[in-house]
Coordinates of C-alpha atoms in Angstrom, one line a residue:
M10 CA -30.2 -8.9 -11.9
S11 CA -31.9 -6.7 -9.2
R12 CA -30.8 -7.2 -5.6
P13 CA -33.2 -7.2 -2.6
Q14 CA -33.8 -3.9 -0.9
D15 CA -32.2 -3.3 2.5
S16 CA -32.0 0.3 3.8
T17 CA -30.9 -0.2 7.4
A18 CA -27.2 0.3 7.8
A19 CA -27.4 -1.1 11.4
R20 CA -28.4 -4.5 10.0
W21 CA -25.0 -4.7 8.2
H22 CA -22.8 -4.9 11.3
G23 CA -22.6 -8.7 11.2
A24 CA -22.5 -8.7 7.4
A25 CA -19.5 -6.4 7.5
Q26 CA -17.8 -8.6 10.0
L27 CA -18.4 -11.7 7.8
V28 CA -17.1 -9.9 4.7
G29 CA -14.0 -8.9 6.6
L30 CA -13.4 -12.5 7.6
V31 CA -13.6 -13.6 3.9
R32 CA -11.2 -10.9 3.1
A33 CA -8.7 -11.7 5.9
E34 CA -9.0 -15.6 5.6
P35 CA -9.4 -16.7 2.0
G36 CA -11.1 -20.1 1.8
I37 CA -12.9 -19.8 5.2
T38 CA -15.8 -22.1 5.8
R39 CA -19.3 -21.0 7.0
A40 CA -18.7 -23.1 10.2
T41 CA -15.4 -21.4 11.0
A42 CA -16.9 -18.0 10.3
A43 CA -19.7 -18.7 12.7
Q44 CA -17.1 -19.6 15.4
R45 CA -15.1 -16.5 14.7
L46 CA -18.2 -14.3 14.9
G47 CA -19.7 -16.1 17.9
I48 CA -23.0 -16.9 16.3
S49 CA -25.0 -20.1 15.8
S50 CA -24.7 -22.2 12.7
G51 CA -28.3 -21.2 11.8
G52 CA -27.4 -17.5 12.2
A53 CA -24.5 -18.0 9.9
T54 CA -26.6 -19.8 7.3
D55 CA -29.1 -16.9 7.3
L56 CA -26.4 -14.3 7.1
V57 CA -24.6 -16.1 4.2
A58 CA -28.0 -16.4 2.4
R59 CA -28.6 -12.7 2.7
L60 CA -25.2 -11.8 1.4
R61 CA -25.6 -14.2 -1.5
A62 CA -29.0 -12.6 -2.4
H63 CA -27.3 -9.2 -2.4
E64 CA -24.4 -10.5 -4.6
L65 CA -21.7 -9.9 -2.0
L66 CA -20.6 -13.4 -1.1
D67 CA -21.0 -16.8 -2.6
E68 CA -20.5 -20.3 -1.2
V69 CA -18.7 -22.8 -3.5
P70 CA -17.3 -26.4 -3.2
A71 CA -13.9 -26.5 -1.6
P72 CA -11.0 -28.1 -3.6
S73 CA -11.2 -31.9 -3.2
R74 CA -8.9 -33.4 -0.5
G75 CA -9.7 -37.0 -1.0
R76 CA -12.3 -39.0 0.9
G77 CA -14.7 -37.5 3.4
R78 CA -17.8 -35.2 3.3
P79 CA -17.3 -32.4 0.7
T80 CA -17.3 -29.0 2.2
T81 CA -17.9 -25.5 0.9
V82 CA -16.0 -22.2 1.3
L83 CA -17.0 -18.6 1.2
Q84 CA -15.7 -16.3 -1.5
P85 CA -16.5 -12.9 -3.1
H86 CA -19.6 -13.0 -5.4
A87 CA -18.8 -12.9 -9.1
R88 CA -21.0 -9.8 -9.5
G89 CA -20.0 -8.1 -6.3
P90 CA -18.4 -4.7 -5.7
L91 CA -15.0 -3.8 -7.0
V92 CA -12.2 -1.3 -6.3
I93 CA -10.0 0.3 -9.0
A94 CA -6.5 0.8 -7.7
A95 CA -3.8 2.8 -9.4
D96 CA -0.1 3.1 -8.6
L97 CA 1.8 6.1 -10.0
R98 CA 5.6 5.5 -9.9
P99 CA 8.6 7.5 -11.1
K100 CA 8.8 5.6 -14.4
D101 CA 5.4 4.1 -15.0
W102 CA 1.9 3.6 -13.7
S103 CA -0.4 0.6 -13.4
L104 CA -4.0 -0.1 -12.8
A105 CA -5.7 -3.0 -11.1
L106 CA -9.1 -4.2 -10.1
A107 CA -9.9 -6.1 -6.9
D108 CA -13.0 -7.6 -5.5
I109 CA -13.7 -7.9 -1.7
G110 CA -11.2 -10.8 -1.5
G111 CA -8.5 -8.2 -1.9
Q112 CA -6.2 -9.8 -4.6
P113 CA -5.5 -7.2 -7.3
K114 CA -5.8 -8.2 -11.0
F115 CA -3.7 -6.0 -13.2
V116 CA -5.5 -4.2 -16.0
T117 CA -2.5 -2.4 -17.6
P118 CA 1.1 -1.2 -16.8
T119 CA 2.0 1.9 -18.8
P120 CA 5.3 3.8 -19.2
L121 CA 5.2 7.3 -17.7
D122 CA 6.4 9.2 -20.7
S123 CA 4.7 12.6 -20.6
P124 CA 6.6 15.5 -19.0
D125 CA 3.2 17.2 -18.4
P126 CA 1.5 16.1 -15.2
A127 CA -1.9 17.2 -16.5
Q128 CA -1.5 14.8 -19.4
L129 CA -0.7 11.9 -17.1
V130 CA -3.7 12.6 -15.0
A131 CA -5.9 12.6 -18.1
E132 CA -4.4 9.3 -19.3
V133 CA -4.9 7.6 -16.0
A134 CA -8.5 9.1 -15.7
S135 CA -9.3 7.6 -19.1
A136 CA -8.0 4.2 -18.1
I137 CA -10.0 4.4 -14.9
R138 CA -13.2 5.1 -16.9
D139 CA -12.4 2.3 -19.3
A140 CA -12.0 -0.1 -16.4
Y141 CA -15.3 1.1 -14.9
D142 CA -17.0 0.6 -18.3
R143 CA -15.9 -3.0 -18.4
E144 CA -17.7 -3.6 -15.1
P145 CA -20.4 -0.9 -15.0
G146 CA -22.0 -0.3 -11.6
R147 CA -19.7 -2.6 -9.7
V148 CA -16.9 -0.2 -9.0
R149 CA -17.4 1.5 -5.6
A150 CA -14.1 3.2 -4.9
V151 CA -11.0 4.4 -6.7
S152 CA -7.8 4.4 -4.7
V153 CA -4.4 5.8 -5.8
S154 CA -0.9 5.3 -4.6
V155 CA 1.6 8.1 -5.5
A156 CA 5.4 8.0 -5.2
G157 CA 5.4 11.5 -3.8
T158 CA 4.1 13.7 -1.1
V159 CA 0.3 14.0 -1.1
S160 CA -1.9 16.4 0.8
D161 CA -5.7 15.8 0.5
D162 CA -6.3 15.3 -3.3
R163 CA -3.1 17.1 -4.5
L164 CA 0.4 15.7 -5.3
V165 CA 2.5 18.3 -3.5
Q166 CA 5.9 17.0 -4.6
F167 CA 7.0 14.4 -7.1
T168 CA 10.7 14.6 -6.9
P169 CA 11.7 12.2 -9.7
R170 CA 9.8 14.3 -12.3
G171 CA 10.2 17.7 -10.6
W172 CA 6.4 18.1 -10.4
S173 CA 4.7 20.0 -7.6
D174 CA 1.1 20.9 -6.7
V175 CA -0.6 18.6 -9.1
D176 CA -4.4 18.3 -8.8
L177 CA -5.4 14.6 -8.8
S178 CA -9.2 15.1 -8.4
P179 CA -9.8 14.8 -12.2
L180 CA -8.9 11.1 -11.9
T181 CA -12.6 10.3 -11.2
A182 CA -14.2 13.2 -13.0
A183 CA -15.5 11.0 -15.8
L184 CA -17.2 8.4 -13.6
P185 CA -21.0 8.5 -13.0
R186 CA -21.7 11.2 -10.4
H187 CA -24.8 9.5 -9.0
L188 CA -22.7 6.7 -7.5
D189 CA -20.6 9.1 -5.6
I190 CA -17.5 7.0 -6.0
P191 CA -14.8 8.3 -3.7
L192 CA -11.2 9.0 -4.7
L193 CA -8.8 7.8 -2.0
I194 CA -5.2 9.0 -2.4
G195 CA -2.1 7.9 -0.4
N196 CA 1.6 8.1 -0.5
D197 CA 3.2 4.9 -1.8
A198 CA 5.3 4.2 1.3
T199 CA 2.4 4.8 3.6
L200 CA 0.3 2.3 1.6
A201 CA 3.1 -0.2 1.4
G202 CA 3.3 0.0 5.2
L203 CA -0.4 -0.6 5.4
A204 CA 0.0 -3.7 3.2
E205 CA 2.8 -5.1 5.3
A206 CA 0.9 -4.6 8.5
R207 CA -2.3 -6.2 7.1
T208 CA -0.9 -9.1 5.1
G209 CA 2.8 -8.9 5.0
A210 CA 5.9 -9.1 7.2
A211 CA 4.3 -7.0 10.0
H212 CA 1.1 -9.0 10.1
G213 CA -0.1 -9.4 13.7
A214 CA 2.1 -6.5 15.1
G215 CA 0.2 -3.9 17.1
T216 CA 2.6 -1.1 16.1
A217 CA 4.7 -1.4 12.9
L218 CA 7.1 1.0 11.3
H219 CA 7.6 0.7 7.5
L220 CA 10.3 2.5 5.6
M221 CA 10.6 2.5 1.8
I222 CA 13.5 3.8 -0.2
G223 CA 13.2 4.9 -3.8
V224 CA 14.2 8.4 -4.8
G225 CA 14.4 9.4 -1.2
L226 CA 12.6 7.7 1.7
G227 CA 9.1 7.6 3.0
G228 CA 7.2 5.4 5.4
A229 CA 4.4 4.9 7.8
L230 CA 3.6 4.1 11.4
V231 CA 0.8 1.6 11.4
V232 CA -1.0 1.1 14.7
D233 CA -3.6 -1.7 14.9
G234 CA -3.7 -1.9 11.1
V235 CA -4.3 1.8 10.6
P236 CA -1.6 4.1 9.3
A237 CA -1.0 7.5 10.9
T238 CA -1.6 9.9 8.0
G239 CA -1.7 13.3 9.6
A240 CA -4.1 16.2 9.2
H241 CA -3.9 16.3 5.4
G242 CA -2.5 12.8 4.5
A243 CA 1.1 14.0 4.4
A244 CA 2.5 12.2 7.4
G245 CA 5.3 9.7 7.1
E246 CA 7.8 11.9 5.2
Y247 CA 10.6 10.5 7.2
G248 CA 13.1 11.3 4.5
H249 CA 12.7 15.0 5.3
I250 CA 13.8 14.7 9.0
P251 CA 17.1 16.6 9.3
F252 CA 19.3 13.6 9.9
G253 CA 21.6 14.7 7.0
D254 CA 24.2 17.4 6.3
P255 CA 22.6 20.8 7.0
S256 CA 24.7 22.3 4.2
Q257 CA 22.7 20.3 1.6
V258 CA 19.5 21.7 0.3
C259 CA 16.8 19.1 -0.6
P260 CA 14.4 19.6 -3.5
C261 CA 11.7 19.8 -0.9
G262 CA 13.1 23.2 0.2
A263 CA 14.5 22.0 3.6
Q264 CA 18.1 21.6 4.5
G265 CA 19.8 18.5 5.8
C266 CA 17.2 16.0 4.8
W267 CA 17.8 12.3 5.5
D268 CA 16.7 11.7 1.9
L269 CA 20.0 12.9 0.6
T270 CA 22.0 10.3 2.5
I271 CA 20.3 7.1 1.8
D272 CA 19.5 6.4 -1.9
G273 CA 21.2 6.1 -5.3
R274 CA 22.1 9.8 -5.3
A275 CA 24.0 9.4 -2.1
L276 CA 25.8 6.3 -3.5
A277 CA 26.9 8.2 -6.5
R278 CA 28.1 11.1 -4.4
H279 CA 30.2 8.9 -2.2
I280 CA 31.7 7.1 -5.3
G281 CA 32.5 10.4 -6.9
E282 CA 30.1 10.2 -9.8
K283 CA 27.5 12.7 -11.0
A284 CA 23.9 12.3 -9.8
P285 CA 22.2 9.5 -11.8
V286 CA 19.2 10.2 -13.9
D287 CA 17.5 7.1 -12.5
P288 CA 18.8 6.7 -8.8
I289 CA 16.8 3.5 -8.3
A290 CA 18.2 1.7 -11.4
Y291 CA 21.7 3.0 -10.5
A292 CA 21.6 1.6 -7.0
R293 CA 20.3 -1.8 -8.1
G294 CA 22.9 -1.9 -10.9
I295 CA 26.0 -1.3 -8.7
A296 CA 24.7 -3.6 -6.0
G297 CA 24.8 -6.5 -8.3
G298 CA 27.7 -8.6 -9.7
N299 CA 31.2 -8.1 -8.3
N300 CA 30.9 -4.4 -7.8
L301 CA 31.2 -4.6 -4.0
S302 CA 34.8 -5.7 -4.4
D303 CA 35.6 -2.2 -5.4
N304 CA 36.7 -0.2 -2.3
R305 CA 35.0 3.0 -3.4
I306 CA 31.7 1.2 -4.0
R307 CA 32.0 -0.8 -0.8
G308 CA 32.6 2.4 1.1
A309 CA 29.6 4.1 -0.5
F310 CA 27.3 1.2 0.6
D311 CA 28.8 1.3 4.1
A312 CA 28.1 5.0 4.4
V313 CA 24.5 4.7 3.1
A314 CA 23.8 1.6 5.2
T315 CA 25.1 3.4 8.3
S316 CA 22.9 6.4 7.7
I317 CA 19.9 4.1 7.2
G318 CA 20.6 2.1 10.4
R319 CA 21.2 5.2 12.5
G320 CA 18.0 6.8 11.3
I321 CA 15.9 3.7 11.9
A322 CA 17.3 3.6 15.4
G323 CA 16.2 7.2 16.0
L324 CA 12.7 6.3 14.7
V325 CA 12.5 3.3 16.9
N326 CA 13.4 5.4 19.9
L327 CA 10.6 7.8 18.8
H328 CA 7.8 5.4 17.9
D329 CA 8.5 2.3 20.0
P330 CA 7.3 -0.2 17.3
D331 CA 7.0 -3.9 17.6
V332 CA 8.7 -4.5 14.2
V333 CA 10.3 -2.5 11.4
T334 CA 9.8 -3.5 7.8
L335 CA 11.7 -2.4 4.7
G336 CA 10.6 -1.8 1.2
G337 CA 11.8 -0.5 -2.2
L338 CA 15.6 -0.3 -2.3
A339 CA 16.0 -0.6 1.5
P340 CA 16.5 -4.4 1.6
T341 CA 19.1 -4.2 -1.2
L342 CA 21.0 -1.4 0.5
R343 CA 21.0 -3.1 3.9
A344 CA 22.1 -6.4 2.4
A345 CA 25.0 -4.8 0.6
A346 CA 26.5 -3.6 3.9
S347 CA 24.7 -5.5 6.6
D348 CA 27.5 -5.2 9.2
S349 CA 27.5 -1.4 8.9
F350 CA 23.7 -1.3 9.1
D351 CA 23.6 -3.6 12.2
A352 CA 26.3 -1.7 14.0
A353 CA 24.7 1.7 13.3
Y354 CA 21.2 0.4 14.3
R355 CA 22.4 -1.0 17.6
Q356 CA 24.5 2.0 18.5
G357 CA 21.7 4.4 17.9
L358 CA 19.2 2.6 20.2
M359 CA 18.6 3.7 23.7
A360 CA 20.3 1.4 26.3
F361 CA 17.1 -0.2 27.5
R362 CA 16.2 -1.2 23.9
K363 CA 19.4 -2.9 22.9
N364 CA 18.7 -6.4 24.4
A365 CA 15.2 -6.5 22.8
A366 CA 15.5 -4.4 19.7
P367 CA 12.6 -4.5 17.3
P368 CA 13.5 -6.8 14.4
V369 CA 14.1 -5.2 11.0
L370 CA 12.5 -7.3 8.4
D371 CA 12.3 -7.2 4.6
G372 CA 8.8 -6.6 3.4
L373 CA 6.9 -9.5 1.8
H374 CA 5.0 -7.5 -0.9
G375 CA 8.0 -6.1 -2.6
D376 CA 7.4 -3.5 -5.3
D377 CA 3.7 -4.3 -5.4
G378 CA 3.3 -3.2 -1.7
P379 CA 1.9 0.3 -2.6
L380 CA -0.7 -1.3 -4.9
H381 CA -1.8 -3.8 -2.3
G382 CA -2.1 -0.9 0.2
A383 CA -4.2 1.1 -2.3
V384 CA -6.5 -1.9 -2.7
A385 CA -6.7 -2.2 1.1
I386 CA -7.9 1.4 1.7
G387 CA -10.4 1.1 -1.1
L388 CA -11.8 -2.1 0.4
D389 CA -11.9 -0.5 3.8
H390 CA -14.5 1.9 2.3
V391 CA -16.3 -0.6 0.2
T392 CA -16.8 -3.1 3.1
S393 CA -18.0 -0.6 5.7
E394 CA -21.5 -1.1 7.1
Q395 CA -22.7 2.0 5.3
S396 CA -21.3 1.1 1.9
L397 CA -22.6 -2.5 2.1
A398 CA -26.1 -1.1 2.9
E399 CA -25.8 1.3 -0.1
W400 CA -24.8 -1.5 -2.3
A401 CA -27.8 -3.5 -1.3
R402 CA -30.1 -0.6 -2.2
Q403 CA -28.8 -0.3 -5.7

């Protein structure tokens, strides 16, 4: 089906606002949308009709709620634009599709078996092409979350695999060039922070700090729903602040990194065991059952929770957030030694903050936070005025 032509991006300001409302408030009615946008009911009717004609939005009957006049709600069009989102983690990777409503639908989770990063990139690129071929012409952005340090389109450091300087640009090399589909790459903790600020535990906060522990620690400062990413996308590497022992050398090349004091590797060191092959599984394993009755294990969790709490206090003093959210292993590590965490957090705060300290909350998106964040940055591109106008011209 061909869509009506519309070449003026300026005409898409109101359309972008309406699409944003449908994304932010699932099930919104046309009347409510008109109120939010400050336009007349007639103007809303015309705008919805235009977006239906361009296969961006649709209007469908709302679920029945008994007697009364039936109403309708706005939702993404069944033939509207899509985002492909990928999440590359230490042990596996997954792919998902999302329409402008923003809820990811998983295509495939796959174990990360290859020791060769080039092979992994080729495998994910093939899956991205397959996903595109299932919905030809609808995919308008590819966004990727990586559990490592990223700079522009390169994976600078992937500690769990010992990889460095991996070129990720081939991920979209097989897609049709005439569509100019962007590849958007972000660190997993940064994207998880974005997800928590937009739709999670930090929703509504003007300034939110998110910290995520896996193999090491990363995070993001999100201001008005936008993460601070730095000049090359590598901001938020909080784990490499020298909060740790300066005699310890981090795999990143720096000494004294906070990373080395707050994850499964640190727990093993405090317990007197060798570094675990899988620090995440190790930490979760010893946090369960009756292990905390063991004094060595209890002491290890106290030491790690103290380091986390003290470091968060330092970042609160630095950034002045409204709220702090935790992801990955961080909620588990805090819960295992909550008294030690609370004491270290409070002691590390400047005096004027102690009576109104920012709350530290567990994230709502859990392990799927990075994927939700990847979807969000893809949709930020897809639902811009320029991209909506380009969609209408296809």
